[in-house]
Tab-separated table of N, CA, C and O in Angstrom:
chain	number	residue	atom	x	y	z
A	410	UNK	N	0.807	-1.258	0.050
A	410	UNK	CA	0.079	-0.158	-0.083
A	410	UNK	C	1.162	1.007	0.017
A	410	UNK	O	2.045	1.375	0.555
A	411	UNK	N	0.431	1.967	-0.930
A	411	UNK	CA	1.183	3.280	-0.706
A	411	UNK	C	0.473	4.316	-0.178
A	411	UNK	O	-0.790	4.534	-0.580
A	412	UNK	N	1.012	5.056	0.580
A	412	UNK	CA	0.377	6.345	1.358
A	412	UNK	C	0.737	7.679	0.795
A	412	UNK	O	2.295	7.947	0.524
A	413	UNK	N	-0.142	8.611	0.578
A	413	UNK	CA	0.120	10.055	0.006
A	413	UNK	C	-0.435	10.957	0.857
A	413	UNK	O	-1.569	11.027	1.155
A	414	UNK	N	0.458	11.842	1.475
A	414	UNK	CA	0.268	12.966	2.221
A	414	UNK	C	0.651	14.230	1.711
A	414	UNK	O	1.899	13.862	1.390
A	415	UNK	N	0.160	15.243	2.188
A	415	UNK	CA	0.856	16.655	1.847
A	415	UNK	C	2.002	16.648	3.144
A	415	UNK	O	1.325	16.508	4.141
A	416	UNK	N	2.856	17.247	2.853
A	416	UNK	CA	3.974	17.967	4.203
A	416	UNK	C	5.149	18.037	3.472
A	416	UNK	O	5.599	17.856	2.201
A	417	UNK	N	5.879	18.149	4.671
A	417	UNK	CA	7.402	18.750	4.388
A	417	UNK	C	8.406	17.411	4.722
A	417	UNK	O	7.932	16.642	5.741
A	418	UNK	N	8.931	17.112	4.189
A	418	UNK	CA	10.289	15.980	4.245
A	418	UNK	C	11.480	16.838	4.362
A	418	UNK	O	11.788	17.714	3.837
A	419	UNK	N	12.117	16.494	5.380
A	419	UNK	CA	13.323	17.013	5.885
A	419	UNK	C	14.685	16.207	6.181
A	419	UNK	O	14.349	15.119	7.058
A	420	UNK	N	15.630	16.529	5.531
A	420	UNK	CA	16.549	15.403	6.085
A	420	UNK	C	18.203	16.413	6.267
A	420	UNK	O	18.589	17.247	5.299
A	421	UNK	N	18.359	16.175	7.550
A	421	UNK	CA	19.637	17.103	8.008
A	421	UNK	C	20.804	16.427	8.607
A	421	UNK	O	20.778	15.046	9.118
A	422	UNK	N	21.928	16.802	8.233
A	422	UNK	CA	23.057	16.387	8.792
A	422	UNK	C	23.534	16.898	9.842
A	422	UNK	O	23.999	18.330	9.866
A	423	UNK	N	23.334	16.468	11.128
A	423	UNK	CA	23.915	17.338	12.253
A	423	UNK	C	24.489	16.386	12.988
A	423	UNK	O	24.461	16.391	14.463
A	424	UNK	N	25.441	15.585	12.163
A	424	UNK	CA	26.378	14.819	13.244
A	424	UNK	C	25.899	13.493	13.010
A	424	UNK	O	26.849	12.525	13.155
A	425	UNK	N	24.670	13.148	13.164
A	425	UNK	CA	24.033	11.938	12.808
A	425	UNK	C	24.208	11.724	11.503
A	425	UNK	O	23.038	11.896	10.890
A	426	UNK	N	24.904	11.222	10.817
A	426	UNK	CA	25.126	10.890	9.294
A	426	UNK	C	24.071	9.665	8.772
A	426	UNK	O	23.823	8.788	9.618
A	427	UNK	N	23.620	9.967	7.669
A	427	UNK	CA	22.598	9.157	7.266
A	427	UNK	C	21.321	8.940	7.817
A	427	UNK	O	21.057	7.554	7.904
A	428	UNK	N	20.868	10.252	8.529
A	428	UNK	CA	19.457	10.090	9.093
A	428	UNK	C	18.640	10.773	8.842
A	428	UNK	O	18.448	11.965	8.386
A	429	UNK	N	17.180	9.835	8.365
A	429	UNK	CA	16.207	10.821	7.897
A	429	UNK	C	15.035	10.776	9.165
A	429	UNK	O	14.591	9.816	9.584
A	430	UNK	N	14.665	12.152	9.410
A	430	UNK	CA	13.659	12.099	10.485
A	430	UNK	C	12.398	13.109	9.658
A	430	UNK	O	12.468	13.947	9.478
A	431	UNK	N	11.105	12.816	10.723
A	431	UNK	CA	10.194	13.281	10.360
A	431	UNK	C	8.685	12.986	10.766
A	431	UNK	O	8.702	11.881	10.957
A	432	UNK	N	7.722	13.479	10.086
A	432	UNK	CA	6.469	12.876	10.418
A	432	UNK	C	6.039	11.888	9.476
A	432	UNK	O	6.414	12.279	8.164
A	433	UNK	N	5.588	10.852	9.843
A	433	UNK	CA	5.659	9.838	9.040
A	433	UNK	C	3.961	9.639	8.632
A	433	UNK	O	3.716	8.804	8.012
A	434	UNK	N	3.279	9.765	9.719
A	434	UNK	CA	1.647	9.702	9.399
A	434	UNK	C	1.146	10.872	10.224
A	434	UNK	O	1.221	10.895	11.701
A	435	UNK	N	0.255	11.943	9.712
A	435	UNK	CA	-0.466	12.948	10.148
A	435	UNK	C	-1.581	12.186	10.832
A	435	UNK	O	-2.311	11.370	10.266
A	436	UNK	N	-2.111	12.914	12.090
A	436	UNK	CA	-3.367	12.479	12.643
A	436	UNK	C	-4.318	13.173	12.094
A	436	UNK	O	-4.159	14.383	11.945
A	437	UNK	N	-5.708	12.696	12.013
A	437	UNK	CA	-6.658	13.362	11.644
A	437	UNK	C	-6.826	14.025	10.291
A	437	UNK	O	-7.868	14.952	9.836
A	438	UNK	N	-5.929	13.644	9.375
A	438	UNK	CA	-5.948	13.920	7.942
A	438	UNK	C	-5.930	12.796	7.008
A	438	UNK	O	-5.747	11.560	7.132
A	439	UNK	N	-6.851	13.085	5.815
A	439	UNK	CA	-7.268	12.208	4.852
A	439	UNK	C	-5.916	12.066	3.885
A	439	UNK	O	-5.481	12.821	3.582
A	440	UNK	N	-5.749	10.769	3.921
A	440	UNK	CA	-4.617	10.797	3.068
A	440	UNK	C	-4.753	9.493	1.974
A	440	UNK	O	-6.279	8.861	2.229
A	441	UNK	N	-4.404	9.375	1.034
A	441	UNK	CA	-4.850	8.411	-0.240
A	441	UNK	C	-3.881	7.399	0.023
A	441	UNK	O	-2.761	7.528	-0.571
A	442	UNK	N	-4.375	6.470	-0.428
A	442	UNK	CA	-3.383	4.961	-0.514
A	442	UNK	C	-3.927	4.249	-1.913
A	442	UNK	O	-4.970	4.694	-2.503
A	443	UNK	N	-2.936	3.190	-2.101
A	443	UNK	CA	-3.212	2.506	-3.284
A	443	UNK	C	-4.609	1.759	-3.218
A	443	UNK	O	-4.941	1.229	-3.829
A	444	UNK	N	-5.051	1.544	-1.762
A	444	UNK	CA	-6.276	0.934	-1.405
A	444	UNK	C	-7.396	2.087	-1.018
A	444	UNK	O	-8.629	1.520	-0.545
A	445	UNK	N	-7.095	2.928	-1.319
A	445	UNK	CA	-8.458	4.187	-1.101
A	445	UNK	C	-8.006	5.341	0.164
A	445	UNK	O	-6.737	5.232	0.335
A	446	UNK	N	-8.888	5.741	0.383
A	446	UNK	CA	-8.683	6.968	1.520
A	446	UNK	C	-8.315	6.214	2.964
A	446	UNK	O	-9.056	5.347	3.208
A	447	UNK	N	-7.409	7.058	3.575
A	447	UNK	CA	-6.894	6.700	4.903
A	447	UNK	C	-7.047	7.453	5.870
A	447	UNK	O	-6.442	8.803	5.636
A	448	UNK	N	-7.343	7.403	7.140
A	448	UNK	CA	-7.025	8.693	8.383
A	448	UNK	C	-6.429	8.020	9.450
A	448	UNK	O	-7.314	6.838	9.976
A	449	UNK	N	-5.402	8.585	10.300
A	449	UNK	CA	-4.817	7.870	11.014
A	449	UNK	C	-5.528	8.569	12.433
A	449	UNK	O	-5.392	9.715	12.209
A	450	UNK	N	-5.482	8.064	13.346
A	450	UNK	CA	-6.035	8.601	14.854
A	450	UNK	C	-4.544	7.898	15.716
A	450	UNK	O	-4.029	7.195	15.429
A	451	UNK	N	-4.516	8.851	16.796
A	451	UNK	CA	-3.530	8.601	17.596
A	451	UNK	C	-3.623	7.123	18.482
A	451	UNK	O	-4.787	6.745	18.546
A	452	UNK	N	-2.729	6.562	18.419
A	452	UNK	CA	-2.424	4.992	19.079
A	452	UNK	C	-2.754	4.258	17.597
A	452	UNK	O	-2.925	2.995	18.252
A	453	UNK	N	-3.081	4.546	16.467
A	453	UNK	CA	-3.531	3.487	15.607
A	453	UNK	C	-2.482	2.693	14.673
A	453	UNK	O	-2.390	1.927	14.299
A	454	UNK	N	-1.065	3.283	15.393
A	454	UNK	CA	0.283	2.716	14.714
A	454	UNK	C	1.089	2.446	15.737
A	454	UNK	O	1.292	3.366	16.614
A	455	UNK	N	1.773	1.435	15.893
A	455	UNK	CA	2.639	1.037	16.713
A	455	UNK	C	3.812	0.201	16.159
A	455	UNK	O	3.678	-0.229	15.170
A	456	UNK	N	4.830	0.534	16.629
A	456	UNK	CA	6.020	-0.336	16.303
A	456	UNK	C	6.872	-0.758	17.658
A	456	UNK	O	7.724	-0.071	18.311
A	457	UNK	N	6.695	-1.799	18.296
A	457	UNK	CA	7.116	-2.625	19.333
A	457	UNK	C	8.651	-2.374	19.471
A	457	UNK	O	9.232	-2.213	20.417
A	458	UNK	N	9.253	-3.288	17.995
A	458	UNK	CA	10.320	-3.191	17.546
A	458	UNK	C	10.805	-2.390	16.659
A	458	UNK	O	11.139	-2.604	15.424
A	459	UNK	N	11.194	-1.013	16.845
A	459	UNK	CA	11.520	0.095	15.734
A	459	UNK	C	12.478	-0.486	14.602
A	459	UNK	O	12.658	-0.474	13.555
A	460	UNK	N	13.524	-1.247	15.234
A	460	UNK	CA	14.766	-1.622	14.364
A	460	UNK	C	14.406	-2.803	13.246
A	460	UNK	O	15.020	-2.803	12.524
A	461	UNK	N	13.232	-3.318	13.694
A	461	UNK	CA	12.493	-4.119	12.775
A	461	UNK	C	11.846	-3.682	11.513
A	461	UNK	O	11.438	-4.422	10.468
A	462	UNK	N	11.356	-2.020	11.543
A	462	UNK	CA	10.687	-1.456	10.300
A	462	UNK	C	11.912	-0.958	9.469
A	462	UNK	O	12.599	-0.595	9.713
A	463	UNK	N	11.291	-1.733	8.250
A	463	UNK	CA	12.269	-1.168	6.949
A	463	UNK	C	11.801	0.449	6.632
A	463	UNK	O	10.776	0.341	6.175
A	464	UNK	N	12.849	0.863	5.968
A	464	UNK	CA	12.535	2.204	5.112
A	464	UNK	C	12.705	1.601	3.936
A	464	UNK	O	13.696	1.204	3.425
A	465	UNK	N	11.549	1.859	3.203
A	465	UNK	CA	11.605	1.093	1.817
A	465	UNK	C	11.846	2.322	0.692
A	465	UNK	O	11.290	3.207	0.820
A	466	UNK	N	12.571	1.914	-0.483
A	466	UNK	CA	12.473	2.618	-1.576
A	466	UNK	C	11.001	2.610	-2.552
A	466	UNK	O	10.859	1.668	-2.895
A	467	UNK	N	10.493	3.971	-2.562
A	467	UNK	CA	9.383	3.887	-3.019
A	467	UNK	C	8.121	2.716	-2.732
A	467	UNK	O	7.338	2.287	-3.463
A	468	UNK	N	8.141	2.624	-1.474
A	468	UNK	CA	7.407	1.545	-0.918
A	468	UNK	C	7.606	0.135	-1.510
A	468	UNK	O	6.569	-0.421	-1.337
A	469	UNK	N	8.549	-0.141	-2.052
A	469	UNK	CA	8.718	-1.391	-2.516
A	469	UNK	C	9.650	-2.344	-1.467
A	469	UNK	O	10.659	-2.234	-1.342
A	470	UNK	N	9.144	-3.512	-1.277
A	470	UNK	CA	9.347	-4.286	-0.086
A	470	UNK	C	10.535	-4.655	-0.686
A	470	UNK	O	11.579	-5.706	0.239
A	471	UNK	N	10.951	-5.135	-2.103
A	471	UNK	CA	12.378	-5.702	-2.360
A	471	UNK	C	13.622	-4.537	-2.058
A	471	UNK	O	14.577	-5.029	-2.435
A	472	UNK	N	13.241	-3.265	-1.830
A	472	UNK	CA	14.333	-2.480	-2.190
A	472	UNK	C	14.323	-1.523	-1.030
A	472	UNK	O	14.194	-0.390	-0.452
A	473	UNK	N	14.751	-2.574	0.278
A	473	UNK	CA	14.873	-1.631	1.560
A	473	UNK	C	16.317	-0.722	1.504
A	473	UNK	O	17.191	-1.035	0.886
A	474	UNK	N	15.969	0.230	2.075
A	474	UNK	CA	17.126	1.326	2.213
A	474	UNK	C	17.807	2.094	3.500
A	474	UNK	O	18.631	2.556	3.779
A	475	UNK	N	17.127	1.249	4.513
A	475	UNK	CA	17.048	1.724	5.803
A	475	UNK	C	16.441	0.992	7.033
A	475	UNK	O	15.575	0.230	6.532
A	476	UNK	N	16.530	1.206	8.113
A	476	UNK	CA	15.845	0.759	9.388
A	476	UNK	C	15.569	1.792	10.204
A	476	UNK	O	15.961	3.049	10.530
A	477	UNK	N	14.068	1.919	10.840
A	477	UNK	CA	13.718	3.059	11.694
A	477	UNK	C	14.711	2.665	13.037
A	477	UNK	O	15.195	1.665	13.564
A	478	UNK	N	15.073	3.807	13.597
A	478	UNK	CA	15.687	4.346	14.854
A	478	UNK	C	14.715	4.465	15.990
A	478	UNK	O	14.861	3.950	17.247
A	479	UNK	N	13.886	5.265	15.612
A	479	UNK	CA	13.051	5.560	16.970
A	479	UNK	C	11.591	6.033	16.349
A	479	UNK	O	11.511	6.345	15.292
A	480	UNK	N	10.575	6.116	17.083
A	480	UNK	CA	9.003	6.696	16.872
A	480	UNK	C	8.675	7.166	17.917
A	480	UNK	O	8.282	6.621	18.848
A	481	UNK	N	7.797	8.251	17.600
A	481	UNK	CA	7.203	9.434	18.735
A	481	UNK	C	5.935	9.573	18.119
A	481	UNK	O	5.885	9.982	17.154
A	482	UNK	N	5.142	9.445	19.086
A	482	UNK	CA	3.664	10.104	18.805
A	482	UNK	C	3.608	11.447	19.258
A	482	UNK	O	4.040	11.667	20.607
A	483	UNK	N	3.072	12.106	18.915
A	483	UNK	CA	2.940	13.945	18.985
A	483	UNK	C	1.377	14.190	18.542
A	483	UNK	O	0.585	13.328	18.123
A	484	UNK	N	1.229	15.114	19.438
A	484	UNK	CA	-0.641	15.692	18.905
A	484	UNK	C	-0.869	15.746	17.583
A	484	UNK	O	-2.037	15.063	17.417
A	485	UNK	N	0.182	16.174	16.672
A	485	UNK	CA	-0.196	16.298	15.386
A	485	UNK	C	-0.029	15.089	14.561
A	485	UNK	O	-0.457	14.680	13.274
A	486	UNK	N	0.956	14.041	15.130
A	486	UNK	CA	1.308	12.743	14.169
A	486	UNK	C	1.991	12.132	14.863
A	486	UNK	O	2.898	12.343	15.903
A	487	UNK	N	2.473	11.211	13.913
A	487	UNK	CA	3.548	9.932	14.179
A	487	UNK	C	4.885	10.400	13.471
A	487	UNK	O	4.937	10.545	12.239
A	488	UNK	N	5.947	10.354	14.810
A	488	UNK	CA	7.595	11.148	14.029
A	488	UNK	C	8.077	9.828	14.181
A	488	UNK	O	8.038	9.012	15.040
A	489	UNK	N	9.293	9.864	13.197
A	489	UNK	CA	10.166	8.368	13.082
A	489	UNK	C	11.614	9.163	12.389
A	489	UNK	O	11.601	10.233	12.254
A	490	UNK	N	12.687	8.607	12.976
A	490	UNK	CA	14.019	8.488	12.457
A	490	UNK	C	14.601	7.235	12.190
A	490	UNK	O	14.009	6.120	12.498
A	491	UNK	N	15.097	7.381	10.650
A	491	UNK	CA	15.403	6.051	10.112
A	491	UNK	C	16.637	6.027	9.860
A	491	UNK	O	17.527	7.621	9.408
A	492	UNK	N	17.636	5.181	10.140
A	492	UNK	CA	19.282	5.084	9.703
A	492	UNK	C	19.304	4.574	8.140
A	492	UNK	O	18.675	3.540	7.706
A	493	UNK	N	19.740	5.344	7.001
A	493	UNK	CA	19.806	4.805	5.739
A	493	UNK	C	21.342	3.995	5.795
A	493	UNK	O	22.311	4.098	6.065
A	494	UNK	N	21.003	2.569	5.506
A	494	UNK	CA	22.193	1.584	5.300
A	494	UNK	C	22.694	1.222	3.908
A	494	UNK	O	23.522	0.645	4.037
A	495	UNK	N	22.390	1.801	2.858
A	495	UNK	CA	22.874	1.776	1.507
A	495	UNK	C	23.498	3.047	0.685
A	495	UNK	O	22.808	4.117	1.186
């Protein structure tokens, strides 16, 4: 499933090389997926073991490019950091 939301993507080299961080799912906004519309609520997404979550190139499961480092829920959405491995 591919999720499409409007928003900013930010990649910063602040000493932690090859790390991408930002909002991965806004709460209360309609997003469009390959399966139709979707909206996330607080608590609707969990990652018990963040290091097992892959960062995929174009949501293609055969093209992993990194792993999740951390995940945090805030009032406006879910935020995560990923370490790029290739």
